[in-house]
mmCIF file of C-alpha atoms and ligand atoms in Angstrom:
data_model
loop_
_atom_site.group_PDB
_atom_site.id
_atom_site.type_symbol
_atom_site.label_atom_id
_atom_site.label_comp_id
_atom_site.label_asym_id
_atom_site.label_seq_id
_atom_site.Cartn_x
_atom_site.Cartn_y
_atom_site.Cartn_z
ATOM 1 C CA UNK O 1 4.637 -91.363 -43.343
ATOM 2 C CA UNK O 2 6.114 -87.904 -43.941
ATOM 3 C CA UNK O 3 7.737 -87.246 -40.567
ATOM 4 C CA UNK O 4 8.809 -83.726 -41.455
ATOM 5 C CA UNK O 5 5.255 -82.734 -42.361
ATOM 6 C CA UNK O 6 3.749 -84.405 -39.297
ATOM 7 C CA UNK O 7 6.358 -82.818 -37.023
ATOM 8 C CA UNK O 8 5.689 -79.343 -38.383
ATOM 9 C CA UNK O 9 1.921 -79.824 -38.154
ATOM 10 C CA UNK O 10 2.061 -81.002 -34.550
ATOM 11 C CA UNK O 11 4.344 -78.147 -33.565
ATOM 12 C CA UNK O 12 1.970 -75.678 -35.179
ATOM 13 C CA UNK O 13 -1.089 -77.196 -33.571
ATOM 14 C CA UNK O 14 0.412 -77.156 -30.078
ATOM 15 C CA UNK O 15 2.290 -73.890 -30.602
ATOM 16 C CA UNK O 16 5.646 -75.530 -29.995
ATOM 17 C CA UNK O 17 8.703 -73.598 -31.085
ATOM 18 C CA UNK O 18 11.629 -76.044 -30.959
ATOM 19 C CA UNK O 19 14.117 -74.637 -28.454
ATOM 20 C CA UNK O 20 17.802 -75.025 -29.079
ATOM 21 C CA UNK O 21 18.488 -74.687 -25.366
ATOM 22 C CA UNK O 22 16.566 -77.923 -24.823
ATOM 23 C CA UNK O 23 18.186 -79.697 -27.737
ATOM 24 C CA UNK O 24 14.860 -79.964 -29.515
ATOM 25 C CA UNK O 25 15.812 -81.369 -32.892
ATOM 26 C CA UNK O 26 13.269 -83.916 -33.958
ATOM 27 C CA UNK O 27 14.278 -86.921 -35.971
ATOM 28 C CA UNK O 28 12.407 -87.026 -39.296
ATOM 29 C CA UNK O 29 13.918 -90.037 -41.087
ATOM 30 C CA UNK O 30 12.223 -93.398 -41.029
ATOM 31 C CA UNK O 31 15.438 -95.384 -41.659
ATOM 32 C CA UNK O 32 17.104 -93.800 -38.657
ATOM 33 C CA UNK O 33 14.270 -94.792 -36.330
ATOM 34 C CA UNK O 34 14.618 -98.321 -37.647
ATOM 35 C CA UNK O 35 18.354 -98.360 -36.996
ATOM 36 C CA UNK O 36 17.893 -97.193 -33.405
ATOM 37 C CA UNK O 37 15.283 -99.847 -32.712
ATOM 38 C CA UNK O 38 17.366 -102.573 -34.344
ATOM 39 C CA UNK O 39 20.484 -101.590 -32.393
ATOM 40 C CA UNK O 40 18.588 -101.877 -29.097
ATOM 41 C CA UNK O 41 17.933 -105.560 -29.853
ATOM 42 C CA UNK O 42 14.546 -105.318 -28.131
ATOM 43 C CA UNK O 43 12.716 -108.267 -26.594
ATOM 44 C CA UNK O 44 9.047 -108.576 -25.674
ATOM 45 C CA UNK O 45 9.798 -108.497 -21.942
ATOM 46 C CA UNK O 46 12.185 -105.523 -22.038
ATOM 47 C CA UNK O 47 11.674 -102.366 -20.024
ATOM 48 C CA UNK O 48 12.921 -99.265 -21.834
ATOM 49 C CA UNK O 49 13.666 -95.897 -20.350
ATOM 50 C CA UNK O 50 13.389 -93.333 -23.114
ATOM 51 C CA UNK O 51 14.805 -89.893 -22.486
ATOM 52 C CA UNK O 52 13.629 -86.837 -24.397
ATOM 53 C CA UNK O 53 10.702 -88.529 -26.112
ATOM 54 C CA UNK O 54 9.692 -85.323 -27.924
ATOM 55 C CA UNK O 55 6.681 -85.884 -30.157
ATOM 56 C CA UNK O 56 6.857 -89.580 -29.383
ATOM 57 C CA UNK O 57 7.529 -91.144 -32.766
ATOM 58 C CA UNK O 58 10.226 -93.357 -31.305
ATOM 59 C CA UNK O 59 8.194 -93.978 -28.151
ATOM 60 C CA UNK O 60 5.269 -95.577 -29.988
ATOM 61 C CA UNK O 61 7.628 -97.755 -31.984
ATOM 62 C CA UNK O 62 9.319 -98.988 -28.832
ATOM 63 C CA UNK O 63 5.981 -99.538 -27.105
ATOM 64 C CA UNK O 64 4.833 -101.892 -29.859
ATOM 65 C CA UNK O 65 7.767 -104.211 -29.222
ATOM 66 C CA UNK O 66 8.543 -104.157 -25.509
ATOM 67 C CA UNK O 67 6.675 -104.734 -22.268
ATOM 68 C CA UNK O 68 6.940 -101.220 -20.925
ATOM 69 C CA UNK O 69 8.339 -97.824 -21.884
ATOM 70 C CA UNK O 70 8.972 -95.056 -19.381
ATOM 71 C CA UNK O 71 9.278 -91.837 -21.400
ATOM 72 C CA UNK O 72 10.878 -88.895 -19.613
ATOM 73 C CA UNK O 73 10.295 -85.521 -21.257
ATOM 74 C CA UNK O 74 11.214 -82.144 -19.812
ATOM 75 C CA UNK O 75 8.922 -80.019 -21.957
ATOM 76 C CA UNK O 76 5.330 -79.756 -20.655
ATOM 77 C CA UNK O 77 3.781 -79.310 -24.075
ATOM 78 C CA UNK O 78 5.687 -82.189 -25.627
ATOM 79 C CA UNK O 79 4.730 -84.437 -22.733
ATOM 80 C CA UNK O 80 1.107 -83.478 -23.361
ATOM 81 C CA UNK O 81 1.364 -84.162 -27.109
ATOM 82 C CA UNK O 82 2.824 -87.552 -26.322
ATOM 83 C CA UNK O 83 0.170 -88.428 -23.765
ATOM 84 C CA UNK O 84 -2.613 -87.446 -26.189
ATOM 85 C CA UNK O 85 -0.998 -89.334 -29.054
ATOM 86 C CA UNK O 86 -0.690 -92.491 -26.982
ATOM 87 C CA UNK O 87 -4.316 -92.341 -25.902
ATOM 88 C CA UNK O 88 -5.583 -91.833 -29.434
ATOM 89 C CA UNK O 89 -3.594 -94.870 -30.583
ATOM 90 C CA UNK O 90 -4.754 -96.996 -27.665
ATOM 91 C CA UNK O 91 -1.182 -97.545 -26.438
ATOM 92 C CA UNK O 92 -1.251 -98.432 -22.756
ATOM 93 C CA UNK O 93 2.242 -99.607 -21.865
ATOM 94 C CA UNK O 94 3.910 -96.187 -21.845
ATOM 95 C CA UNK O 95 4.334 -94.146 -18.713
ATOM 96 C CA UNK O 96 4.986 -90.504 -19.539
ATOM 97 C CA UNK O 97 7.068 -88.714 -16.945
ATOM 98 C CA UNK O 98 7.141 -84.937 -17.359
ATOM 99 C CA UNK O 99 10.438 -83.811 -15.820
ATOM 100 C CA UNK O 100 14.182 -83.404 -16.036
ATOM 101 C CA UNK O 101 16.038 -86.714 -16.275
ATOM 102 C CA UNK O 102 18.980 -85.257 -14.401
ATOM 103 C CA UNK O 103 16.816 -84.604 -11.349
ATOM 104 C CA UNK O 104 15.610 -88.187 -10.901
ATOM 105 C CA UNK O 105 17.278 -90.908 -8.968
ATOM 106 C CA UNK O 106 17.319 -94.033 -11.069
ATOM 107 C CA UNK O 107 15.927 -95.961 -8.129
ATOM 108 C CA UNK O 108 12.808 -93.711 -8.324
ATOM 109 C CA UNK O 109 11.762 -95.588 -11.445
ATOM 110 C CA UNK O 110 11.654 -98.837 -9.556
ATOM 111 C CA UNK O 111 13.051 -101.231 -12.141
ATOM 112 C CA UNK O 112 16.086 -103.465 -11.925
ATOM 113 C CA UNK O 113 16.885 -104.514 -15.461
ATOM 114 C CA UNK O 114 16.314 -102.012 -18.213
ATOM 115 C CA UNK O 115 17.627 -100.484 -21.420
ATOM 116 C CA UNK O 116 18.003 -96.812 -22.222
ATOM 117 C CA UNK O 117 17.066 -95.485 -25.646
ATOM 118 C CA UNK O 118 17.415 -91.771 -26.280
ATOM 119 C CA UNK O 119 17.788 -89.118 -28.901
ATOM 120 C CA UNK O 120 19.536 -87.003 -26.319
ATOM 121 C CA UNK O 121 19.563 -83.256 -25.943
ATOM 122 C CA UNK O 122 23.268 -82.844 -26.725
ATOM 123 C CA UNK O 123 23.982 -80.317 -24.017
ATOM 124 C CA UNK O 124 23.421 -82.911 -21.289
ATOM 125 C CA UNK O 125 25.486 -85.711 -22.862
ATOM 126 C CA UNK O 126 28.420 -85.930 -20.453
ATOM 127 C CA UNK O 127 26.472 -85.439 -17.258
ATOM 128 C CA UNK O 128 23.871 -87.920 -18.509
ATOM 129 C CA UNK O 129 26.523 -90.541 -19.283
ATOM 130 C CA UNK O 130 28.154 -90.097 -15.896
ATOM 131 C CA UNK O 131 24.834 -90.425 -14.123
ATOM 132 C CA UNK O 132 23.762 -93.630 -15.826
ATOM 133 C CA UNK O 133 27.126 -95.358 -16.126
ATOM 134 C CA UNK O 134 28.193 -94.789 -12.543
ATOM 135 C CA UNK O 135 24.746 -95.506 -11.095
ATOM 136 C CA UNK O 136 24.328 -98.447 -8.799
ATOM 137 C CA UNK O 137 21.466 -99.634 -10.946
ATOM 138 C CA UNK O 138 22.969 -99.355 -14.416
ATOM 139 C CA UNK O 139 21.080 -100.095 -17.623
ATOM 140 C CA UNK O 140 22.132 -103.290 -19.395
ATOM 141 C CA UNK O 141 22.490 -101.336 -22.604
ATOM 142 C CA UNK O 142 22.114 -97.829 -23.956
ATOM 143 C CA UNK O 143 21.391 -96.801 -27.530
ATOM 144 C CA UNK O 144 21.914 -93.077 -27.874
ATOM 145 C CA UNK O 145 21.899 -90.422 -30.526
ATOM 146 C CA UNK O 146 24.840 -88.140 -29.858
ATOM 147 C CA UNK O 147 26.836 -85.479 -31.556
ATOM 148 C CA UNK O 148 29.116 -87.274 -34.038
ATOM 149 C CA UNK O 149 32.355 -85.846 -32.630
ATOM 150 C CA UNK O 150 31.410 -86.937 -29.116
ATOM 151 C CA UNK O 151 30.563 -90.451 -30.312
ATOM 152 C CA UNK O 152 33.950 -90.653 -32.038
ATOM 153 C CA UNK O 153 35.766 -89.514 -28.921
ATOM 154 C CA UNK O 154 33.910 -92.146 -26.885
ATOM 155 C CA UNK O 155 34.970 -95.083 -29.090
ATOM 156 C CA UNK O 156 38.549 -93.817 -29.529
ATOM 157 C CA UNK O 157 41.552 -96.125 -28.985
ATOM 158 C CA UNK O 158 45.169 -95.303 -28.080
ATOM 159 C CA UNK O 159 46.763 -92.870 -28.853
ATOM 160 C CA UNK O 160 43.512 -90.926 -28.957
ATOM 161 C CA UNK O 161 42.103 -91.786 -25.569
ATOM 162 C CA UNK O 162 40.615 -89.067 -23.369
ATOM 163 C CA UNK O 163 39.037 -88.871 -19.954
ATOM 164 C CA UNK O 164 35.659 -89.303 -21.673
ATOM 165 C CA UNK O 165 36.799 -92.433 -23.547
ATOM 166 C CA UNK O 166 38.258 -93.994 -20.392
ATOM 167 C CA UNK O 167 35.129 -93.167 -18.394
ATOM 168 C CA UNK O 168 32.727 -94.721 -20.889
ATOM 169 C CA UNK O 169 34.957 -97.697 -21.728
ATOM 170 C CA UNK O 170 35.449 -98.446 -18.048
ATOM 171 C CA UNK O 171 31.747 -99.233 -17.778
ATOM 172 C CA UNK O 172 30.789 -100.373 -21.245
ATOM 173 C CA UNK O 173 31.737 -101.536 -24.707
ATOM 174 C CA UNK O 174 30.849 -98.635 -27.007
ATOM 175 C CA UNK O 175 30.174 -99.053 -30.710
ATOM 176 C CA UNK O 176 29.115 -96.529 -33.350
ATOM 177 C CA UNK O 177 26.134 -97.983 -35.177
ATOM 178 C CA UNK O 178 25.825 -95.279 -37.812
ATOM 179 C CA UNK O 179 26.541 -91.660 -38.636
ATOM 180 C CA UNK O 180 23.378 -89.569 -38.982
ATOM 181 C CA UNK O 181 23.662 -86.388 -41.067
ATOM 182 C CA UNK O 182 22.227 -83.119 -39.743
ATOM 183 C CA UNK O 183 19.487 -83.110 -42.393
ATOM 184 C CA UNK O 184 17.770 -86.061 -40.704
ATOM 185 C CA UNK O 185 16.495 -83.630 -38.052
ATOM 186 C CA UNK O 186 14.145 -80.693 -37.918
ATOM 187 C CA UNK O 187 15.111 -78.052 -37.130
ATOM 188 C CA UNK O 188 18.440 -78.981 -38.650
ATOM 189 C CA UNK O 189 21.246 -78.827 -36.055
ATOM 190 C CA UNK O 190 24.684 -77.473 -36.886
ATOM 191 C CA UNK O 191 26.461 -80.755 -36.277
ATOM 192 C CA UNK O 192 26.147 -84.281 -37.577
ATOM 193 C CA UNK O 193 25.077 -87.016 -35.195
ATOM 194 C CA UNK O 194 25.803 -90.671 -34.568
ATOM 195 C CA UNK O 195 23.909 -93.587 -33.091
ATOM 196 C CA UNK O 196 26.041 -95.197 -30.445
ATOM 197 C CA UNK O 197 25.446 -98.422 -28.568
ATOM 198 C CA UNK O 198 26.919 -98.974 -25.113
ATOM 199 C CA UNK O 199 26.812 -102.546 -23.869
ATOM 200 C CA UNK O 200 27.338 -102.221 -20.137
ATOM 201 C CA UNK O 201 30.000 -104.620 -18.838
ATOM 202 C CA UNK O 202 31.778 -105.409 -15.620
ATOM 203 C CA UNK O 203 34.944 -107.100 -16.962
ATOM 204 C CA UNK O 204 37.279 -104.118 -17.040
ATOM 205 C CA UNK O 205 36.369 -102.690 -13.684
ATOM 206 C CA UNK O 206 35.745 -105.769 -11.544
ATOM 207 C CA UNK O 207 39.082 -105.415 -9.741
ATOM 208 C CA UNK O 208 38.667 -101.714 -8.953
ATOM 209 C CA UNK O 209 37.323 -101.400 -5.429
ATOM 210 C CA UNK O 210 37.156 -97.654 -5.220
ATOM 211 C CA UNK O 211 35.912 -96.101 -8.467
ATOM 212 C CA UNK O 212 36.087 -92.563 -7.171
ATOM 213 C CA UNK O 213 39.747 -92.952 -6.334
ATOM 214 C CA UNK O 214 40.393 -94.640 -9.658
ATOM 215 C CA UNK O 215 38.921 -91.720 -11.591
ATOM 216 C CA UNK O 216 40.774 -89.218 -9.468
ATOM 217 C CA UNK O 217 43.968 -90.891 -10.695
ATOM 218 C CA UNK O 218 42.793 -90.944 -14.334
ATOM 219 C CA UNK O 219 41.892 -87.242 -14.146
ATOM 220 C CA UNK O 220 45.342 -86.456 -12.778
ATOM 221 C CA UNK O 221 46.853 -88.503 -15.604
ATOM 222 C CA UNK O 222 45.069 -86.395 -18.187
ATOM 223 C CA UNK O 223 45.519 -83.102 -16.339
ATOM 224 C CA UNK O 224 48.026 -81.465 -18.687
ATOM 225 C CA UNK O 225 47.334 -82.400 -22.280
ATOM 226 C CA UNK O 226 50.574 -83.195 -24.014
ATOM 227 C CA UNK O 227 52.728 -83.928 -21.017
ATOM 228 C CA UNK O 228 54.092 -87.335 -20.179
ATOM 229 C CA UNK O 229 51.979 -89.338 -17.781
ATOM 230 C CA UNK O 230 54.717 -89.456 -15.134
ATOM 231 C CA UNK O 231 54.863 -85.654 -15.002
ATOM 232 C CA UNK O 232 51.116 -85.308 -14.508
ATOM 233 C CA UNK O 233 51.136 -88.017 -11.856
ATOM 234 C CA UNK O 234 54.045 -86.390 -10.079
ATOM 235 C CA UNK O 235 52.326 -83.000 -9.946
ATOM 236 C CA UNK O 236 48.890 -84.369 -9.053
ATOM 237 C CA UNK O 237 49.991 -86.778 -6.337
ATOM 238 C CA UNK O 238 52.737 -84.497 -4.991
ATOM 239 C CA UNK O 239 55.440 -87.087 -5.498
ATOM 240 C CA UNK O 240 58.830 -86.681 -7.104
ATOM 241 C CA UNK O 241 59.269 -87.265 -10.780
ATOM 242 C CA UNK O 242 61.488 -90.287 -9.979
ATOM 243 C CA UNK O 243 58.774 -91.827 -7.806
ATOM 244 C CA UNK O 244 56.146 -91.240 -10.488
ATOM 245 C CA UNK O 245 58.401 -92.773 -13.123
ATOM 246 C CA UNK O 246 58.932 -95.825 -10.936
ATOM 247 C CA UNK O 247 55.197 -96.404 -10.651
ATOM 248 C CA UNK O 248 54.719 -96.065 -14.397
ATOM 249 C CA UNK O 249 57.512 -98.561 -15.025
ATOM 250 C CA UNK O 250 56.328 -100.973 -12.386
ATOM 251 C CA UNK O 251 52.877 -100.995 -13.949
ATOM 252 C CA UNK O 252 54.661 -102.178 -17.084
ATOM 253 C CA UNK O 253 54.815 -99.051 -19.243
ATOM 254 C CA UNK O 254 57.411 -97.043 -21.029
ATOM 255 C CA UNK O 255 58.302 -94.095 -18.773
ATOM 256 C CA UNK O 256 57.647 -91.743 -21.680
ATOM 257 C CA UNK O 257 54.061 -92.849 -22.175
ATOM 258 C CA UNK O 258 51.242 -90.283 -22.307
ATOM 259 C CA UNK O 259 47.776 -90.586 -20.843
ATOM 260 C CA UNK O 260 46.096 -90.795 -24.253
ATOM 261 C CA UNK O 261 48.063 -93.966 -25.051
ATOM 262 C CA UNK O 262 46.580 -96.041 -22.222
ATOM 263 C CA UNK O 263 43.649 -98.468 -22.460
ATOM 264 C CA UNK O 264 41.213 -98.912 -19.588
ATOM 265 C CA UNK O 265 43.007 -102.084 -18.485
ATOM 266 C CA UNK O 266 46.285 -100.141 -18.443
ATOM 267 C CA UNK O 267 44.785 -97.605 -16.049
ATOM 268 C CA UNK O 268 43.602 -100.459 -13.883
ATOM 269 C CA UNK O 269 47.169 -101.805 -13.787
ATOM 270 C CA UNK O 270 48.535 -98.375 -12.929
ATOM 271 C CA UNK O 271 45.929 -98.001 -10.208
ATOM 272 C CA UNK O 272 47.512 -101.021 -8.553
ATOM 273 C CA UNK O 273 50.595 -98.880 -7.918
ATOM 274 C CA UNK O 274 48.585 -96.270 -6.062
ATOM 275 C CA UNK O 275 46.705 -98.419 -3.564
HETATM 276 N N1 SAH F 301 13.104 -88.254 -29.305
HETATM 277 C C1 SAH F 301 12.606 -87.143 -30.102
HETATM 278 C C2 SAH F 301 13.091 -85.786 -29.604
HETATM 279 C C3 SAH F 301 14.564 -85.553 -29.505
HETATM 280 S S1 SAH F 301 14.966 -83.896 -29.143
HETATM 281 C C4 SAH F 301 12.958 -87.376 -31.553
HETATM 282 O O1 SAH F 301 13.783 -88.245 -31.817
HETATM 283 O O2 SAH F 301 12.447 -86.700 -32.429
HETATM 284 C C5 SAH F 301 15.458 -83.985 -27.449
HETATM 285 C C6 SAH F 301 14.279 -84.031 -26.500
HETATM 286 O O3 SAH F 301 14.770 -84.043 -25.159
HETATM 287 C C7 SAH F 301 13.345 -82.823 -26.587
HETATM 288 O O4 SAH F 301 12.038 -83.283 -26.670
HETATM 289 C C8 SAH F 301 13.584 -82.057 -25.278
HETATM 290 O O5 SAH F 301 12.455 -81.367 -24.804
HETATM 291 C C9 SAH F 301 13.982 -83.197 -24.332
HETATM 292 N N2 SAH F 301 14.812 -82.801 -23.178
HETATM 293 C C10 SAH F 301 15.737 -81.814 -23.105
HETATM 294 N N3 SAH F 301 16.348 -81.796 -21.905
HETATM 295 C C11 SAH F 301 15.790 -82.806 -21.172
HETATM 296 C C12 SAH F 301 15.989 -83.286 -19.833
HETATM 297 N N4 SAH F 301 16.895 -82.730 -19.028
HETATM 298 N N5 SAH F 301 15.238 -84.342 -19.395
HETATM 299 C C13 SAH F 301 14.329 -84.916 -20.236
HETATM 300 N N6 SAH F 301 14.095 -84.499 -21.496
HETATM 301 C C14 SAH F 301 14.814 -83.456 -21.978
#
């Protein structure tokens, strides 16, 4: 199948002009579809929430393997193309939802255990991650296509941690499955992409009772980029530098440590000094 040709033909037929503002870059490489599907480790009884289904090439693939796919697509025309395509192929286990994923409550979908698979519109990446990872009803796993730089920041280790890395690693074990060059999409975006897999876990965060408070502390820790952690904590919590240093030491760290040098479990230890 020539995905580039098919994509262009469908867009012409339905008068779709891919909009950058909606992150409409369609994947046109067979191998990449296969990698996404493989990474999601799909089982016959899985329920998959697909976000930004576009022309539906990934959707139909998923539908052939799993029990049910719920495909959320913002664009009216694309949702229509998908619906028509599914009918013509006799695929009945896909529910097309025409709307903005950010406006739904996850409980609206009515499932308990599910996986998320998405070639995301890159402009919604961080808000999307926050929504799904902090949700009460979290997916068991997410396989996402993201901007390469963002994927690399997510899987970073000390001394390259960031608020984003701590946030994602608090809830999941992230792994880059593959780098996907810009020429695997049409229209070709300006940046390269990466497939990332997030296995949602509870280990790291089980002892944190109040997640909001925890992240308030982490944000304070990262508030001024190159400063020592104790200085940021002092300023953010309105405590003296000596008090902040004491907390850092009592949590078991060098008083000169910086926020980007701490693992998730280190933040959890530090949190113990603030409750
Ligand atoms: N999965 C397709 C398309 C990826 S492009 C493929 O791999 O080829 C990203 C898709 O997300 C576009 O179809 C775009 O219309 C859709 N989209 C953008 N913002 C969205 C939102 N907030 N909610 C749901 N879908 C969105």
